[in-house]
Amino acid sequence: MTNVVFYIAAAVAVLSTLMVITRMNAVHALLYLIVSLQAVALIFFLLGAPFAAALEIIIYAGAIMILFVFVIMMLNLGPPAIAKERLLLKPRMWVGPAVLAAVLLSELFYILANKGGIAGIVEVTPKAVGLVLFGPYVLGVELSSFLLLAGLVGAFHLARQE
Amino acid sequence: MLTIPTSHGLILAGIIFVLGLVCVLVRRNIIFILLGLEIMFNAVGLAFVVAGAKWGQADGQIMFLFILTTTAAEVSIGLALVFKMVHHFHTLDIDQADRMKG
């Protein structure tokens, strides 16, 4: 039965990604991309990677997509943006992502109700991930911090008004 | 042993990656190009987690964490460049920025 859940989630991921690349409006594309990321998070959960699933939701669908929303909002200033906002509130704009997200939600309920359904998959707990991350991969963690610092300095430099 | 074949997970990752690549190649709006990059990063992360699940090891999830970090840095720089581009060219069309200065 887990197989069916996996294939439905995979179909939702592919469908919503397809909708991302065919939308004309960036905000609609973002809505579909968030659904796609949620579908991938559900697949991570099915594959026994709950930590990766949580990070996918928190960092990808949360933080990184919010960055995109900030930029789109800052680029759309003035009265045309208000008219566009009114257009966004029409049901046909959000009904597609809402239906796909509802499919994922019902799948999540199904998995949580039948915990035995995912037997056969070795679950890698967050504890195991943390032990390996700060064990053999500690150099990679340091390099990631360098990369994030470089990103911070670079973004600050680029966004500065001269 | 996985109940989901590893090859199916990798095929899904491949499909999503190709969709992201198509987005980068076809769209000329710089925001959509960045979204295509996001889709591709996400597909690569999915491939790593699928491979990690096959062996029951944490390494796949750790590579996903590193990809997440790279994506965060890439997006912050990319969106700063979008601001610069709108400031200079007053458009999001990437083809307007096809000339080098030097």
Tab-separated table of N, CA, C and O in Angstrom, chain A residues 16-123:
chain	number	residue	atom	x	y	z
A	16	SER	N	2.779	19.177	-10.339
A	16	SER	CA	2.923	20.543	-9.854
A	16	SER	C	4.196	21.181	-10.422
A	16	SER	O	4.205	22.379	-10.714
A	17	THR	N	5.256	20.370	-10.631
A	17	THR	CA	6.463	20.934	-11.247
A	17	THR	C	6.178	21.356	-12.682
A	17	THR	O	6.647	22.401	-13.146
A	18	LEU	N	5.369	20.537	-13.369
A	18	LEU	CA	4.966	20.886	-14.733
A	18	LEU	C	4.194	22.205	-14.737
A	18	LEU	O	4.383	23.048	-15.625
A	19	MET	N	3.321	22.381	-13.731
A	19	MET	CA	2.566	23.623	-13.653
A	19	MET	C	3.482	24.807	-13.351
A	19	MET	O	3.238	25.921	-13.819
A	20	VAL	N	4.566	24.570	-12.560
A	20	VAL	CA	5.501	25.668	-12.254
A	20	VAL	C	6.093	26.219	-13.542
A	20	VAL	O	6.129	27.431	-13.746
A	21	ILE	N	6.531	25.314	-14.434
A	21	ILE	CA	7.287	25.810	-15.587
A	21	ILE	C	6.368	26.318	-16.686
A	21	ILE	O	6.850	26.883	-17.654
A	22	THR	N	5.045	26.147	-16.545
A	22	THR	CA	4.157	26.665	-17.582
A	22	THR	C	3.375	27.889	-17.126
A	22	THR	O	2.635	28.461	-17.933
A	23	ARG	N	3.504	28.295	-15.864
A	23	ARG	CA	2.757	29.484	-15.404
A	23	ARG	C	3.397	30.747	-15.961
A	23	ARG	O	4.607	30.801	-16.177
A	24	MET	N	2.577	31.769	-16.193
A	24	MET	CA	3.093	33.069	-16.611
A	24	MET	C	3.327	33.967	-15.391
A	24	MET	O	4.230	34.793	-15.381
A	25	ASN	N	2.483	33.800	-14.371
A	25	ASN	CA	2.588	34.642	-13.179
A	25	ASN	C	3.505	33.977	-12.157
A	25	ASN	O	3.332	32.801	-11.831
A	26	ALA	N	4.475	34.737	-11.668
A	26	ALA	CA	5.483	34.148	-10.776
A	26	ALA	C	4.870	33.664	-9.466
A	26	ALA	O	5.309	32.659	-8.910
A	27	VAL	N	3.832	34.381	-8.967
A	27	VAL	CA	3.243	33.976	-7.690
A	27	VAL	C	2.508	32.639	-7.834
A	27	VAL	O	2.589	31.774	-6.955
A	28	HIS	N	1.820	32.448	-8.967
A	28	HIS	CA	1.151	31.161	-9.200
A	28	HIS	C	2.188	30.042	-9.272
A	28	HIS	O	2.000	28.959	-8.713
A	29	ALA	N	3.296	30.312	-9.960
A	29	ALA	CA	4.362	29.316	-10.065
A	29	ALA	C	4.891	28.966	-8.676
A	29	ALA	O	5.151	27.796	-8.383
A	30	LEU	N	5.026	29.984	-7.816
A	30	LEU	CA	5.524	29.732	-6.458
A	30	LEU	C	4.571	28.833	-5.686
A	30	LEU	O	5.012	27.928	-4.974
A	31	LEU	N	3.256	29.089	-5.833
A	31	LEU	CA	2.271	28.239	-5.152
A	31	LEU	C	2.442	26.782	-5.555
A	31	LEU	O	2.489	25.879	-4.713
A	32	TYR	N	2.592	26.552	-6.873
A	32	TYR	CA	2.744	25.185	-7.348
A	32	TYR	C	4.079	24.593	-6.905
A	32	TYR	O	4.166	23.397	-6.589
A	33	LEU	N	5.121	25.440	-6.855
A	33	LEU	CA	6.429	24.916	-6.439
A	33	LEU	C	6.379	24.478	-4.979
A	33	LEU	O	6.976	23.460	-4.602
A	34	ILE	N	5.637	25.228	-4.145
A	34	ILE	CA	5.515	24.836	-2.735
A	34	ILE	C	4.823	23.480	-2.635
A	34	ILE	O	5.240	22.613	-1.854
A	35	VAL	N	3.781	23.259	-3.459
A	35	VAL	CA	3.110	21.947	-3.452
A	35	VAL	C	4.087	20.856	-3.889
A	35	VAL	O	4.129	19.764	-3.307
A	36	SER	N	4.906	21.156	-4.907
A	36	SER	CA	5.892	20.177	-5.378
A	36	SER	C	6.869	19.815	-4.261
A	36	SER	O	7.186	18.642	-4.045
A	37	LEU	N	7.329	20.837	-3.515
A	37	LEU	CA	8.269	20.583	-2.420
A	37	LEU	C	7.610	19.759	-1.323
A	37	LEU	O	8.234	18.878	-0.726
A	38	GLN	N	6.319	20.021	-1.073
A	38	GLN	CA	5.608	19.239	-0.066
A	38	GLN	C	5.489	17.781	-0.496
A	38	GLN	O	5.642	16.867	0.327
A	39	ALA	N	5.248	17.558	-1.790
A	39	ALA	CA	5.157	16.185	-2.287
A	39	ALA	C	6.491	15.473	-2.102
A	39	ALA	O	6.539	14.307	-1.676
A	40	VAL	N	7.593	16.176	-2.402
A	40	VAL	CA	8.915	15.567	-2.230
A	40	VAL	C	9.170	15.291	-0.748
A	40	VAL	O	9.749	14.256	-0.389
A	41	ALA	N	8.703	16.197	0.127
A	41	ALA	CA	8.870	15.974	1.570
A	41	ALA	C	8.124	14.719	2.007
A	41	ALA	O	8.626	13.929	2.818
A	42	LEU	N	6.930	14.514	1.450
A	42	LEU	CA	6.163	13.298	1.781
A	42	LEU	C	6.922	12.049	1.318
A	42	LEU	O	6.958	11.034	2.030
A	43	ILE	N	7.560	12.149	0.153
A	43	ILE	CA	8.339	11.006	-0.347
A	43	ILE	C	9.529	10.740	0.580
A	43	ILE	O	9.837	9.583	0.888
A	44	PHE	N	10.181	11.812	1.062
A	44	PHE	CA	11.271	11.631	2.028
A	44	PHE	C	10.766	10.894	3.256
A	44	PHE	O	11.419	9.991	3.773
A	45	PHE	N	9.588	11.293	3.729
A	45	PHE	CA	8.999	10.666	4.915
A	45	PHE	C	8.754	9.185	4.663
A	45	PHE	O	9.051	8.335	5.509
A	46	LEU	N	8.246	8.878	3.449
A	46	LEU	CA	7.997	7.478	3.098
A	46	LEU	C	9.294	6.681	3.028
A	46	LEU	O	9.324	5.496	3.337
A	47	LEU	N	10.378	7.343	2.591
A	47	LEU	CA	11.655	6.652	2.421
A	47	LEU	C	12.415	6.517	3.734
A	47	LEU	O	13.580	6.127	3.736
A	48	GLY	N	11.771	6.890	4.846
A	48	GLY	CA	12.438	6.736	6.133
A	48	GLY	C	13.434	7.832	6.429
A	48	GLY	O	14.443	7.588	7.079
A	49	ALA	N	13.177	9.040	5.927
A	49	ALA	CA	14.066	10.173	6.195
A	49	ALA	C	13.250	11.325	6.775
A	49	ALA	O	13.072	12.350	6.119
A	50	PRO	N	12.721	11.189	8.007
A	50	PRO	CA	11.844	12.234	8.546
A	50	PRO	C	12.566	13.560	8.764
A	50	PRO	O	11.948	14.624	8.629
A	51	PHE	N	13.882	13.498	9.074
A	51	PHE	CA	14.631	14.739	9.302
A	51	PHE	C	14.731	15.551	8.013
A	51	PHE	O	14.481	16.765	7.995
A	52	ALA	N	15.052	14.856	6.904
A	52	ALA	CA	15.123	15.536	5.607
A	52	ALA	C	13.750	16.089	5.222
A	52	ALA	O	13.651	17.193	4.671
A	53	ALA	N	12.681	15.335	5.547
A	53	ALA	CA	11.329	15.808	5.225
A	53	ALA	C	11.018	17.098	5.970
A	53	ALA	O	10.507	18.063	5.387
A	54	ALA	N	11.364	17.137	7.270
A	54	ALA	CA	11.094	18.343	8.056
A	54	ALA	C	11.891	19.524	7.525
A	54	ALA	O	11.374	20.636	7.390
A	55	LEU	N	13.176	19.268	7.170
A	55	LEU	CA	14.004	20.365	6.654
A	55	LEU	C	13.484	20.856	5.313
A	55	LEU	O	13.544	22.056	5.015
A	56	GLU	N	12.986	19.930	4.497
A	56	GLU	CA	12.429	20.312	3.197
A	56	GLU	C	11.292	21.314	3.389
A	56	GLU	O	11.204	22.321	2.684
A	57	ILE	N	10.407	21.012	4.362
A	57	ILE	CA	9.290	21.920	4.614
A	57	ILE	C	9.780	23.232	5.208
A	57	ILE	O	9.417	24.323	4.735
A	58	ILE	N	10.652	23.143	6.242
A	58	ILE	CA	11.009	24.354	6.984
A	58	ILE	C	11.881	25.270	6.126
A	58	ILE	O	11.629	26.471	6.018
A	59	ILE	N	12.917	24.709	5.499
A	59	ILE	CA	13.896	25.572	4.818
A	59	ILE	C	13.491	25.845	3.376
A	59	ILE	O	13.460	27.003	2.954
A	60	TYR	N	13.147	24.780	2.610
A	60	TYR	CA	12.767	25.014	1.208
A	60	TYR	C	11.423	25.737	1.124
A	60	TYR	O	11.340	26.880	0.684
A	61	ALA	N	10.355	25.052	1.554
A	61	ALA	CA	9.017	25.611	1.380
A	61	ALA	C	8.810	26.819	2.285
A	61	ALA	O	8.014	27.704	1.980
A	62	GLY	N	9.529	26.876	3.408
A	62	GLY	CA	9.392	28.024	4.304
A	62	GLY	C	10.306	29.158	3.899
A	62	GLY	O	9.889	30.116	3.263
A	63	ALA	N	11.597	29.017	4.216
A	63	ALA	CA	12.508	30.159	4.127
A	63	ALA	C	12.805	30.568	2.688
A	63	ALA	O	12.703	31.754	2.346
A	64	ILE	N	13.158	29.601	1.821
A	64	ILE	CA	13.635	29.983	0.491
A	64	ILE	C	12.489	30.529	-0.361
A	64	ILE	O	12.634	31.529	-1.078
A	65	MET	N	11.303	29.911	-0.244
A	65	MET	CA	10.160	30.415	-1.017
A	65	MET	C	9.732	31.797	-0.517
A	65	MET	O	9.313	32.651	-1.311
A	66	ILE	N	9.871	32.031	0.807
A	66	ILE	CA	9.544	33.358	1.343
A	66	ILE	C	10.478	34.412	0.758
A	66	ILE	O	10.053	35.530	0.451
A	67	LEU	N	11.753	34.043	0.540
A	67	LEU	CA	12.690	34.965	-0.106
A	67	LEU	C	12.172	35.363	-1.486
A	67	LEU	O	12.174	36.544	-1.849
A	68	PHE	N	11.710	34.359	-2.246
A	68	PHE	CA	11.164	34.646	-3.576
A	68	PHE	C	9.954	35.574	-3.469
A	68	PHE	O	9.805	36.526	-4.239
A	69	VAL	N	9.061	35.276	-2.493
A	69	VAL	CA	7.864	36.110	-2.333
A	69	VAL	C	8.263	37.546	-2.004
A	69	VAL	O	7.705	38.501	-2.558
A	70	PHE	N	9.266	37.716	-1.123
A	70	PHE	CA	9.748	39.065	-0.789
A	70	PHE	C	10.160	39.801	-2.046
A	70	PHE	O	9.767	40.948	-2.283
A	71	VAL	N	10.983	39.137	-2.865
A	71	VAL	CA	11.516	39.811	-4.052
A	71	VAL	C	10.392	40.160	-5.009
A	71	VAL	O	10.331	41.279	-5.536
A	72	ILE	N	9.454	39.216	-5.235
A	72	ILE	CA	8.362	39.493	-6.166
A	72	ILE	C	7.515	40.648	-5.654
A	72	ILE	O	7.109	41.533	-6.420
A	73	MET	N	7.289	40.667	-4.343
A	73	MET	CA	6.484	41.764	-3.790
A	73	MET	C	7.211	43.092	-3.908
A	73	MET	O	6.607	44.123	-4.185
A	74	MET	N	8.534	43.097	-3.723
A	74	MET	CA	9.271	44.358	-3.793
A	74	MET	C	9.362	44.862	-5.227
A	74	MET	O	9.506	46.061	-5.460
A	75	LEU	N	9.271	43.944	-6.210
A	75	LEU	CA	9.351	44.366	-7.604
A	75	LEU	C	7.999	44.842	-8.134
A	75	LEU	O	7.942	45.506	-9.155
A	76	ASN	N	6.910	44.485	-7.448
A	76	ASN	CA	5.564	44.828	-7.925
A	76	ASN	C	4.950	45.930	-7.072
A	76	ASN	O	3.953	45.715	-6.417
A	77	LEU	N	5.556	47.106	-7.043
A	77	LEU	CA	5.009	48.166	-6.206
A	77	LEU	C	3.992	48.980	-6.998
A	77	LEU	O	3.994	48.998	-8.220
A	78	GLY	N	3.078	49.676	-6.272
A	78	GLY	CA	2.154	50.596	-6.918
A	78	GLY	C	0.779	50.003	-7.169
A	78	GLY	O	0.514	48.840	-6.845
A	79	PRO	N	-0.133	50.804	-7.773
A	79	PRO	CA	-1.519	50.377	-8.001
A	79	PRO	C	-1.662	49.118	-8.855
A	79	PRO	O	-2.568	48.314	-8.588
A	80	PRO	N	-0.831	48.875	-9.891
A	80	PRO	CA	-0.997	47.620	-10.653
A	80	PRO	C	-0.857	46.399	-9.761
A	80	PRO	O	-1.529	45.385	-9.980
A	81	ALA	N	-0.005	46.524	-8.729
A	81	ALA	CA	0.182	45.383	-7.824
A	81	ALA	C	-1.097	45.104	-7.050
A	81	ALA	O	-1.419	43.949	-6.779
A	82	ILE	N	-1.830	46.166	-6.699
A	82	ILE	CA	-3.081	45.965	-5.945
A	82	ILE	C	-4.103	45.257	-6.836
A	82	ILE	O	-4.788	44.328	-6.401
A	83	ALA	N	-4.182	45.680	-8.105
A	83	ALA	CA	-5.107	45.015	-9.033
A	83	ALA	C	-4.721	43.553	-9.196
A	83	ALA	O	-5.586	42.669	-9.232
A	84	LYS	N	-3.397	43.308	-9.254
A	84	LYS	CA	-2.916	41.936	-9.404
A	84	LYS	C	-3.262	41.112	-8.176
A	84	LYS	O	-3.657	39.956	-8.265
A	85	GLU	N	-3.133	41.740	-7.005
A	85	GLU	CA	-3.459	41.062	-5.749
A	85	GLU	C	-4.926	40.651	-5.738
A	85	GLU	O	-5.276	39.548	-5.314
A	86	ARG	N	-5.798	41.551	-6.241
A	86	ARG	CA	-7.221	41.234	-6.286
A	86	ARG	C	-7.463	40.031	-7.200
A	86	ARG	O	-8.275	39.160	-6.909
A	87	LEU	N	-6.696	40.002	-8.306
A	87	LEU	CA	-6.811	38.885	-9.245
A	87	LEU	C	-6.374	37.573	-8.599
A	87	LEU	O	-6.939	36.519	-8.858
A	88	LEU	N	-5.342	37.685	-7.720
A	88	LEU	CA	-4.808	36.487	-7.068
A	88	LEU	C	-5.824	35.848	-6.145
A	88	LEU	O	-5.765	34.660	-5.882
A	89	LEU	N	-6.746	36.647	-5.621
A	89	LEU	CA	-7.683	36.122	-4.640
A	89	LEU	C	-8.834	35.380	-5.299
A	89	LEU	O	-9.651	34.797	-4.618
A	90	LYS	N	-8.909	35.417	-6.632
A	90	LYS	CA	-9.969	34.656	-7.306
A	90	LYS	C	-9.748	33.161	-7.093
A	90	LYS	O	-8.618	32.683	-7.153
A	91	PRO	N	-10.843	32.419	-6.871
A	91	PRO	CA	-10.679	30.991	-6.518
A	91	PRO	C	-9.925	30.185	-7.562
A	91	PRO	O	-9.163	29.295	-7.217
A	92	ARG	N	-10.094	30.498	-8.849
A	92	ARG	CA	-9.472	29.622	-9.841
A	92	ARG	C	-7.953	29.732	-9.819
A	92	ARG	O	-7.264	28.883	-10.377
A	93	MET	N	-7.414	30.750	-9.153
A	93	MET	CA	-5.965	30.870	-9.060
A	93	MET	C	-5.385	29.905	-8.032
A	93	MET	O	-4.302	29.385	-8.208
A	94	TRP	N	-6.119	29.700	-6.940
A	94	TRP	CA	-5.524	28.850	-5.896
A	94	TRP	C	-6.179	27.491	-5.793
A	94	TRP	O	-5.762	26.675	-4.979
A	95	VAL	N	-7.190	27.186	-6.623
A	95	VAL	CA	-7.869	25.904	-6.451
A	95	VAL	C	-6.975	24.730	-6.890
A	95	VAL	O	-7.005	23.665	-6.263
A	96	GLY	N	-6.133	24.960	-7.920
A	96	GLY	CA	-5.241	23.887	-8.379
A	96	GLY	C	-4.255	23.458	-7.305
A	96	GLY	O	-4.218	22.270	-6.907
A	97	PRO	N	-3.431	24.396	-6.778
A	97	PRO	CA	-2.514	24.030	-5.695
A	97	PRO	C	-3.254	23.480	-4.479
A	97	PRO	O	-2.757	22.549	-3.831
A	98	ALA	N	-4.456	24.024	-4.189
A	98	ALA	CA	-5.184	23.566	-3.003
A	98	ALA	C	-5.597	22.109	-3.151
A	98	ALA	O	-5.479	21.321	-2.204
A	99	VAL	N	-6.057	21.725	-4.367
A	99	VAL	CA	-6.470	20.329	-4.580
A	99	VAL	C	-5.269	19.398	-4.439
A	99	VAL	O	-5.333	18.355	-3.763
A	100	LEU	N	-4.142	19.782	-5.066
A	100	LEU	CA	-2.950	18.926	-4.981
A	100	LEU	C	-2.469	18.804	-3.543
A	100	LEU	O	-2.093	17.718	-3.084
A	101	ALA	N	-2.515	19.930	-2.793
A	101	ALA	CA	-2.095	19.883	-1.394
A	101	ALA	C	-3.046	19.029	-0.570
A	101	ALA	O	-2.620	18.326	0.357
A	102	ALA	N	-4.351	19.051	-0.918
A	102	ALA	CA	-5.320	18.221	-0.192
A	102	ALA	C	-5.034	16.742	-0.414
A	102	ALA	O	-5.157	15.930	0.513
A	103	VAL	N	-4.633	16.385	-1.647
A	103	VAL	CA	-4.249	14.993	-1.923
A	103	VAL	C	-3.096	14.579	-1.017
A	103	VAL	O	-3.113	13.510	-0.377
A	104	LEU	N	-2.087	15.466	-0.917
A	104	LEU	CA	-0.928	15.146	-0.072
A	104	LEU	C	-1.336	15.021	1.388
A	104	LEU	O	-0.868	14.135	2.108
A	105	LEU	N	-2.238	15.919	1.833
A	105	LEU	CA	-2.667	15.891	3.238
A	105	LEU	C	-3.388	14.594	3.560
A	105	LEU	O	-3.133	13.967	4.599
A	106	SER	N	-4.263	14.145	2.626
A	106	SER	CA	-4.984	12.893	2.889
A	106	SER	C	-4.009	11.718	2.913
A	106	SER	O	-4.157	10.792	3.714
A	107	GLU	N	-2.976	11.780	2.061
A	107	GLU	CA	-1.951	10.729	2.090
A	107	GLU	C	-1.223	10.718	3.426
A	107	GLU	O	-0.958	9.652	4.007
A	108	LEU	N	-0.924	11.922	3.930
A	108	LEU	CA	-0.213	12.021	5.216
A	108	LEU	C	-1.054	11.422	6.328
A	108	LEU	O	-0.556	10.661	7.166
A	109	PHE	N	-2.362	11.732	6.323
A	109	PHE	CA	-3.263	11.165	7.326
A	109	PHE	C	-3.273	9.647	7.220
A	109	PHE	O	-3.254	8.939	8.227
A	110	TYR	N	-3.296	9.157	5.972
A	110	TYR	CA	-3.316	7.708	5.764
A	110	TYR	C	-2.072	7.060	6.351
A	110	TYR	O	-2.139	6.046	7.055
A	111	ILE	N	-0.888	7.687	6.083
A	111	ILE	CA	0.367	7.106	6.597
A	111	ILE	C	0.366	7.115	8.120
A	111	ILE	O	0.729	6.128	8.767
A	112	LEU	N	-0.065	8.249	8.702
A	112	LEU	CA	-0.025	8.360	10.161
A	112	LEU	C	-1.002	7.389	10.806
A	112	LEU	O	-0.747	6.861	11.889
A	113	ALA	N	-2.138	7.126	10.129
A	113	ALA	CA	-3.126	6.202	10.689
A	113	ALA	C	-2.632	4.764	10.616
A	113	ALA	O	-2.894	3.968	11.514
A	114	ASN	N	-1.889	4.406	9.540
A	114	ASN	CA	-1.378	3.038	9.380
A	114	ASN	C	0.137	3.058	9.498
A	114	ASN	O	0.853	2.964	8.508
A	115	LYS	N	0.625	3.207	10.729
A	115	LYS	CA	2.074	3.315	10.914
A	115	LYS	C	2.759	2.041	10.421
A	115	LYS	O	3.897	2.064	9.973
A	116	GLY	N	2.049	0.907	10.509
A	116	GLY	CA	2.648	-0.352	10.072
A	116	GLY	C	2.822	-0.436	8.568
A	116	GLY	O	3.526	-1.301	8.077
A	117	GLY	N	2.165	0.477	7.837
A	117	GLY	CA	2.213	0.426	6.379
A	117	GLY	C	3.584	0.660	5.808
A	117	GLY	O	3.867	0.249	4.693
A	118	ILE	N	4.469	1.337	6.572
A	118	ILE	CA	5.800	1.610	6.031
A	118	ILE	C	6.820	0.624	6.580
A	118	ILE	O	7.997	0.910	6.611
A	119	ALA	N	6.367	-0.541	6.999
A	119	ALA	CA	7.321	-1.559	7.438
A	119	ALA	C	8.187	-1.979	6.265
A	119	ALA	O	7.755	-1.939	5.116
A	120	GLY	N	9.411	-2.381	6.554
A	120	GLY	CA	10.311	-2.800	5.488
A	120	GLY	C	11.284	-1.722	5.098
A	120	GLY	O	12.259	-1.984	4.415
A	121	ILE	N	11.033	-0.469	5.537
A	121	ILE	CA	11.968	0.611	5.242
A	121	ILE	C	12.728	0.935	6.522
A	121	ILE	O	12.135	1.110	7.577
A	122	VAL	N	14.054	0.976	6.407
A	122	VAL	CA	14.879	1.318	7.560
A	122	VAL	C	14.775	2.820	7.780
A	122	VAL	O	15.138	3.598	6.909
A	123	GLU	N	14.248	3.224	8.931
A	123	GLU	CA	14.125	4.646	9.191
A	123	GLU	C	15.443	5.169	9.751
A	123	GLU	O	15.987	4.605	10.705
